[in-house]
């Protein structure tokens, strides 16, 4: 409901315009602050993801280097024309001692491809019924055991052997669980083919447990309360705050598969993801190229409540400031309107009294140098004219009385 008087309406309009201007200005500043915070936060998240990706690449660089060194050692042994399994086993055992990050090292050869002596090693330690040279050195309960590789001739379980054989290229396997001792270990294998004169003769490679890498990444807290996740090319979860999902694929993890796949499909683009507890975070993915054709991804996620915590405080402060400013403008407007109305009422009352012939009116406003003062001075002229008229009429009345 609008005020009834013109003065009050004008003051109301002025106050409303001031409030609207203040709110609009605060809204624009809040929006600009939101954009600035968002851009800075996303930039920090991308930097954190790239730093984590660099750590993953560095971690796997040592794995690849060890595999390539093992290949060189096998090539050198083969070039002697008198390759020795026992000597090579000693080298592998030493490599395990010198490279504690390796969970296991292995080599597997085609029938009679290493030294032509498979028949002599049938069912010997580190061999199976074929006698092929297939030793696997693996850490178990604080020591290194030598056993024979298994499933190397079976598609699927034996992809660590069959894929390099078929492609002639290095292979980083998808993460898989393997029982060592009485412990289920999440691990991956980096395997390289062994070729002589263009013909495939076998493989060699390194197995690594992924729990240490996952633990290192779990300690990272981007922007104080975020986390870093690591996903394989096939969508297996290598690192995530909830240990229950490690080793599972996105589809089996209970996470928002579509949102995570969208992240991976759009590297370095910030998107919203929601976890199983309903917590909404901003997340960004960065690719980690490990071998040609195989890319893993680091994902940095930070709760939106953390990203925009300062902005929320700014919004609350802005609302408080706007409320205080609105109250002050209303109070000042009301006081100004009341003062203006009082002055105007003084002139209106004087006008009415002069109209009724009274001349002893309050024209103190005539001393003011403003519009109301001008009105009061005009009334003063009218009052003086009324006084002159009264005086003339009195003199005329006296003259008539004397003449009679």
Short mmCIF file of N, CA, C and O in Angstrom, two decimals, residues 246-306:
data_model
loop_
_atom_site.label_atom_id
_atom_site.label_comp_id
_atom_site.label_asym_id
_atom_site.label_seq_id
_atom_site.Cartn_x
_atom_site.Cartn_y
_atom_site.Cartn_z
N UNK A 246 37.84 -49.83 -3.94
CA UNK A 246 39.12 -50.01 -4.63
C UNK A 246 39.12 -51.35 -5.37
O UNK A 246 38.74 -52.38 -4.83
N UNK A 247 39.56 -51.30 -6.61
CA UNK A 247 39.60 -52.50 -7.43
C UNK A 247 38.32 -52.76 -8.19
O UNK A 247 38.30 -53.58 -9.11
N UNK A 248 37.25 -52.08 -7.82
CA UNK A 248 35.98 -52.26 -8.53
C UNK A 248 35.91 -51.35 -9.75
O UNK A 248 36.58 -50.32 -9.81
N UNK A 249 35.08 -51.72 -10.70
CA UNK A 249 34.83 -50.84 -11.83
C UNK A 249 33.80 -49.80 -11.42
O UNK A 249 33.10 -49.97 -10.42
N UNK A 250 33.71 -48.72 -12.20
CA UNK A 250 32.74 -47.68 -11.88
C UNK A 250 31.34 -48.25 -11.80
O UNK A 250 30.55 -47.88 -10.92
N UNK A 251 31.02 -49.15 -12.71
CA UNK A 251 29.68 -49.73 -12.73
C UNK A 251 29.34 -50.53 -11.49
O UNK A 251 28.17 -50.65 -11.12
N UNK A 252 30.34 -51.10 -10.83
CA UNK A 252 30.11 -51.92 -9.63
C UNK A 252 30.37 -51.17 -8.33
O UNK A 252 30.20 -51.73 -7.25
N UNK A 253 30.79 -49.91 -8.43
CA UNK A 253 31.24 -49.19 -7.24
C UNK A 253 30.12 -48.49 -6.48
O UNK A 253 30.29 -48.12 -5.32
N UNK A 254 28.98 -48.27 -7.14
CA UNK A 254 27.91 -47.51 -6.51
C UNK A 254 28.04 -46.01 -6.73
O UNK A 254 27.19 -45.24 -6.27
N UNK A 255 29.11 -45.58 -7.41
CA UNK A 255 29.28 -44.16 -7.72
C UNK A 255 28.41 -43.80 -8.92
O UNK A 255 27.88 -44.67 -9.61
N UNK A 256 28.28 -42.50 -9.15
CA UNK A 256 27.51 -42.02 -10.30
C UNK A 256 28.33 -42.27 -11.57
O UNK A 256 29.13 -41.43 -11.99
N UNK A 257 28.10 -43.43 -12.19
CA UNK A 257 28.92 -43.85 -13.33
C UNK A 257 28.87 -42.84 -14.47
O UNK A 257 29.91 -42.50 -15.05
N UNK A 258 27.68 -42.34 -14.79
CA UNK A 258 27.54 -41.40 -15.91
C UNK A 258 28.35 -40.13 -15.67
O UNK A 258 29.01 -39.62 -16.58
N UNK A 259 28.30 -39.62 -14.43
CA UNK A 259 29.03 -38.38 -14.13
C UNK A 259 30.53 -38.61 -14.21
O UNK A 259 31.27 -37.76 -14.75
N UNK A 260 31.01 -39.74 -13.70
CA UNK A 260 32.44 -40.02 -13.76
C UNK A 260 32.90 -40.26 -15.19
O UNK A 260 33.99 -39.83 -15.58
N UNK A 261 32.11 -40.93 -15.98
CA UNK A 261 32.48 -41.14 -17.38
C UNK A 261 32.50 -39.82 -18.14
O UNK A 261 33.35 -39.62 -19.02
N UNK A 262 31.57 -38.92 -17.79
CA UNK A 262 31.58 -37.59 -18.43
C UNK A 262 32.84 -36.83 -18.07
O UNK A 262 33.41 -36.11 -18.91
N UNK A 263 33.28 -36.96 -16.81
CA UNK A 263 34.54 -36.32 -16.39
C UNK A 263 35.70 -36.81 -17.24
O UNK A 263 36.51 -36.01 -17.74
N UNK A 264 35.80 -38.14 -17.39
CA UNK A 264 36.91 -38.73 -18.14
C UNK A 264 36.85 -38.33 -19.61
O UNK A 264 37.88 -38.13 -20.27
N UNK A 265 35.63 -38.21 -20.14
CA UNK A 265 35.46 -37.85 -21.54
C UNK A 265 35.76 -36.38 -21.81
O UNK A 265 35.95 -35.98 -22.97
N UNK A 266 35.81 -35.57 -20.75
CA UNK A 266 36.07 -34.12 -20.90
C UNK A 266 37.19 -33.69 -19.96
O UNK A 266 36.95 -33.03 -18.94
N UNK A 267 38.44 -34.07 -20.27
CA UNK A 267 39.56 -33.73 -19.38
C UNK A 267 39.68 -32.24 -19.13
O UNK A 267 39.42 -31.42 -20.01
N UNK A 268 40.02 -31.92 -17.88
CA UNK A 268 40.27 -30.55 -17.42
C UNK A 268 39.03 -29.67 -17.44
O UNK A 268 39.12 -28.45 -17.31
N UNK A 269 37.84 -30.27 -17.60
CA UNK A 269 36.59 -29.51 -17.53
C UNK A 269 35.92 -29.82 -16.21
O UNK A 269 35.65 -30.97 -15.89
N UNK A 270 35.63 -28.79 -15.44
CA UNK A 270 35.03 -28.98 -14.12
C UNK A 270 33.56 -29.37 -14.25
O UNK A 270 32.82 -28.78 -15.04
N UNK A 271 33.17 -30.37 -13.50
CA UNK A 271 31.78 -30.83 -13.48
C UNK A 271 31.38 -31.18 -12.05
O UNK A 271 32.23 -31.37 -11.18
N UNK A 272 30.07 -31.27 -11.84
CA UNK A 272 29.56 -31.66 -10.54
C UNK A 272 29.39 -33.17 -10.46
O UNK A 272 28.95 -33.81 -11.42
N UNK A 273 29.79 -33.75 -9.32
CA UNK A 273 29.53 -35.15 -9.05
C UNK A 273 28.97 -35.26 -7.64
O UNK A 273 29.24 -34.42 -6.79
N UNK A 274 28.17 -36.28 -7.42
CA UNK A 274 27.56 -36.49 -6.11
C UNK A 274 27.92 -37.88 -5.62
O UNK A 274 27.76 -38.87 -6.36
N UNK A 275 28.42 -37.97 -4.39
CA UNK A 275 28.83 -39.27 -3.88
C UNK A 275 27.63 -40.01 -3.26
O UNK A 275 26.49 -39.51 -3.28
N UNK A 276 27.90 -41.19 -2.73
CA UNK A 276 26.83 -42.02 -2.19
C UNK A 276 26.13 -41.38 -1.00
O UNK A 276 24.98 -41.70 -0.70
N UNK A 277 26.80 -40.45 -0.33
CA UNK A 277 26.22 -39.78 0.83
C UNK A 277 25.48 -38.50 0.46
O UNK A 277 25.00 -37.78 1.34
N UNK A 278 25.40 -38.22 -0.84
CA UNK A 278 24.69 -37.04 -1.29
C UNK A 278 25.52 -35.77 -1.27
O UNK A 278 24.98 -34.68 -1.51
N UNK A 279 26.82 -35.87 -1.02
CA UNK A 279 27.68 -34.70 -0.99
C UNK A 279 28.05 -34.31 -2.42
O UNK A 279 28.58 -35.12 -3.18
N UNK A 280 27.76 -33.07 -2.78
CA UNK A 280 28.05 -32.58 -4.13
C UNK A 280 29.42 -31.92 -4.16
O UNK A 280 29.73 -31.09 -3.32
N UNK A 281 30.21 -32.31 -5.14
CA UNK A 281 31.56 -31.78 -5.29
C UNK A 281 31.78 -31.30 -6.71
O UNK A 281 31.11 -31.75 -7.65
N UNK A 282 32.72 -30.38 -6.86
CA UNK A 282 33.22 -30.03 -8.18
C UNK A 282 34.44 -30.91 -8.44
O UNK A 282 35.28 -31.09 -7.56
N UNK A 283 34.51 -31.47 -9.65
CA UNK A 283 35.59 -32.40 -9.95
C UNK A 283 36.16 -32.11 -11.33
O UNK A 283 35.49 -31.57 -12.21
N UNK A 284 37.42 -32.49 -11.50
CA UNK A 284 38.09 -32.32 -12.79
C UNK A 284 39.03 -33.50 -12.98
O UNK A 284 39.65 -33.97 -12.03
N UNK A 285 39.09 -34.00 -14.21
CA UNK A 285 39.94 -35.15 -14.53
C UNK A 285 41.10 -34.73 -15.42
O UNK A 285 40.95 -33.84 -16.26
N UNK A 286 42.25 -35.38 -15.23
CA UNK A 286 43.43 -35.11 -16.05
C UNK A 286 43.98 -36.47 -16.52
O UNK A 286 44.14 -37.39 -15.71
N UNK A 287 44.24 -36.62 -17.82
CA UNK A 287 44.75 -37.90 -18.32
C UNK A 287 46.19 -38.16 -17.91
O UNK A 287 46.99 -37.23 -17.78
N UNK A 288 46.50 -39.45 -17.71
CA UNK A 288 47.86 -39.87 -17.36
C UNK A 288 48.28 -40.91 -18.41
O UNK A 288 47.98 -42.10 -18.27
N UNK A 289 48.95 -40.49 -19.48
CA UNK A 289 49.39 -41.46 -20.49
C UNK A 289 50.55 -42.30 -19.95
O UNK A 289 51.61 -41.76 -19.63
N UNK A 290 50.35 -43.60 -19.84
CA UNK A 290 51.36 -44.47 -19.25
C UNK A 290 52.13 -45.26 -20.31
O UNK A 290 53.35 -45.37 -20.25
N UNK A 291 51.42 -45.84 -21.26
CA UNK A 291 52.05 -46.47 -22.41
C UNK A 291 51.19 -46.13 -23.61
O UNK A 291 50.01 -45.79 -23.44
N UNK A 292 51.73 -46.19 -24.82
CA UNK A 292 50.91 -45.90 -26.00
C UNK A 292 49.64 -46.74 -26.01
O UNK A 292 49.68 -47.96 -25.90
N UNK A 293 48.51 -46.04 -26.11
CA UNK A 293 47.23 -46.73 -26.13
C UNK A 293 46.63 -46.99 -24.76
O UNK A 293 45.51 -47.51 -24.67
N UNK A 294 47.33 -46.65 -23.70
CA UNK A 294 46.82 -46.88 -22.34
C UNK A 294 46.94 -45.59 -21.53
O UNK A 294 48.05 -45.09 -21.31
N UNK A 295 45.79 -45.07 -21.14
CA UNK A 295 45.75 -43.82 -20.37
C UNK A 295 44.90 -44.01 -19.13
O UNK A 295 43.77 -44.50 -19.20
N UNK A 296 45.47 -43.67 -17.99
CA UNK A 296 44.72 -43.64 -16.75
C UNK A 296 44.34 -42.18 -16.46
O UNK A 296 44.75 -41.27 -17.19
N UNK A 297 43.56 -41.96 -15.41
CA UNK A 297 43.08 -40.61 -15.12
C UNK A 297 43.15 -40.31 -13.63
O UNK A 297 42.75 -41.14 -12.80
N UNK A 298 43.67 -39.14 -13.32
CA UNK A 298 43.57 -38.63 -11.95
C UNK A 298 42.36 -37.69 -11.90
O UNK A 298 42.15 -36.91 -12.83
N UNK A 299 41.60 -37.80 -10.84
CA UNK A 299 40.41 -36.97 -10.66
C UNK A 299 40.54 -36.25 -9.33
O UNK A 299 40.71 -36.89 -8.28
N UNK A 300 40.45 -34.93 -9.37
CA UNK A 300 40.46 -34.13 -8.14
C UNK A 300 39.04 -33.64 -7.90
O UNK A 300 38.41 -33.07 -8.80
N UNK A 301 38.53 -33.89 -6.71
CA UNK A 301 37.18 -33.45 -6.34
C UNK A 301 37.24 -32.68 -5.03
O UNK A 301 37.95 -33.07 -4.10
N UNK A 302 36.49 -31.57 -4.98
CA UNK A 302 36.43 -30.74 -3.77
C UNK A 302 34.97 -30.39 -3.51
O UNK A 302 34.26 -29.97 -4.43
N UNK A 303 34.47 -30.60 -2.28
CA UNK A 303 33.07 -30.25 -1.98
C UNK A 303 32.77 -28.80 -2.32
O UNK A 303 33.57 -27.90 -2.06
N UNK A 304 31.60 -28.58 -2.92
CA UNK A 304 31.22 -27.21 -3.28
C UNK A 304 31.13 -26.32 -2.05
O UNK A 304 31.41 -25.12 -2.13
N UNK A 305 30.74 -26.91 -0.92
CA UNK A 305 30.65 -26.12 0.30
C UNK A 305 32.00 -25.57 0.71
O UNK A 305 32.09 -24.50 1.33
N UNK A 306 33.07 -26.29 0.35
CA UNK A 306 34.42 -25.82 0.66
C UNK A 306 34.86 -24.79 -0.37
O UNK A 306 35.44 -23.75 -0.02
#
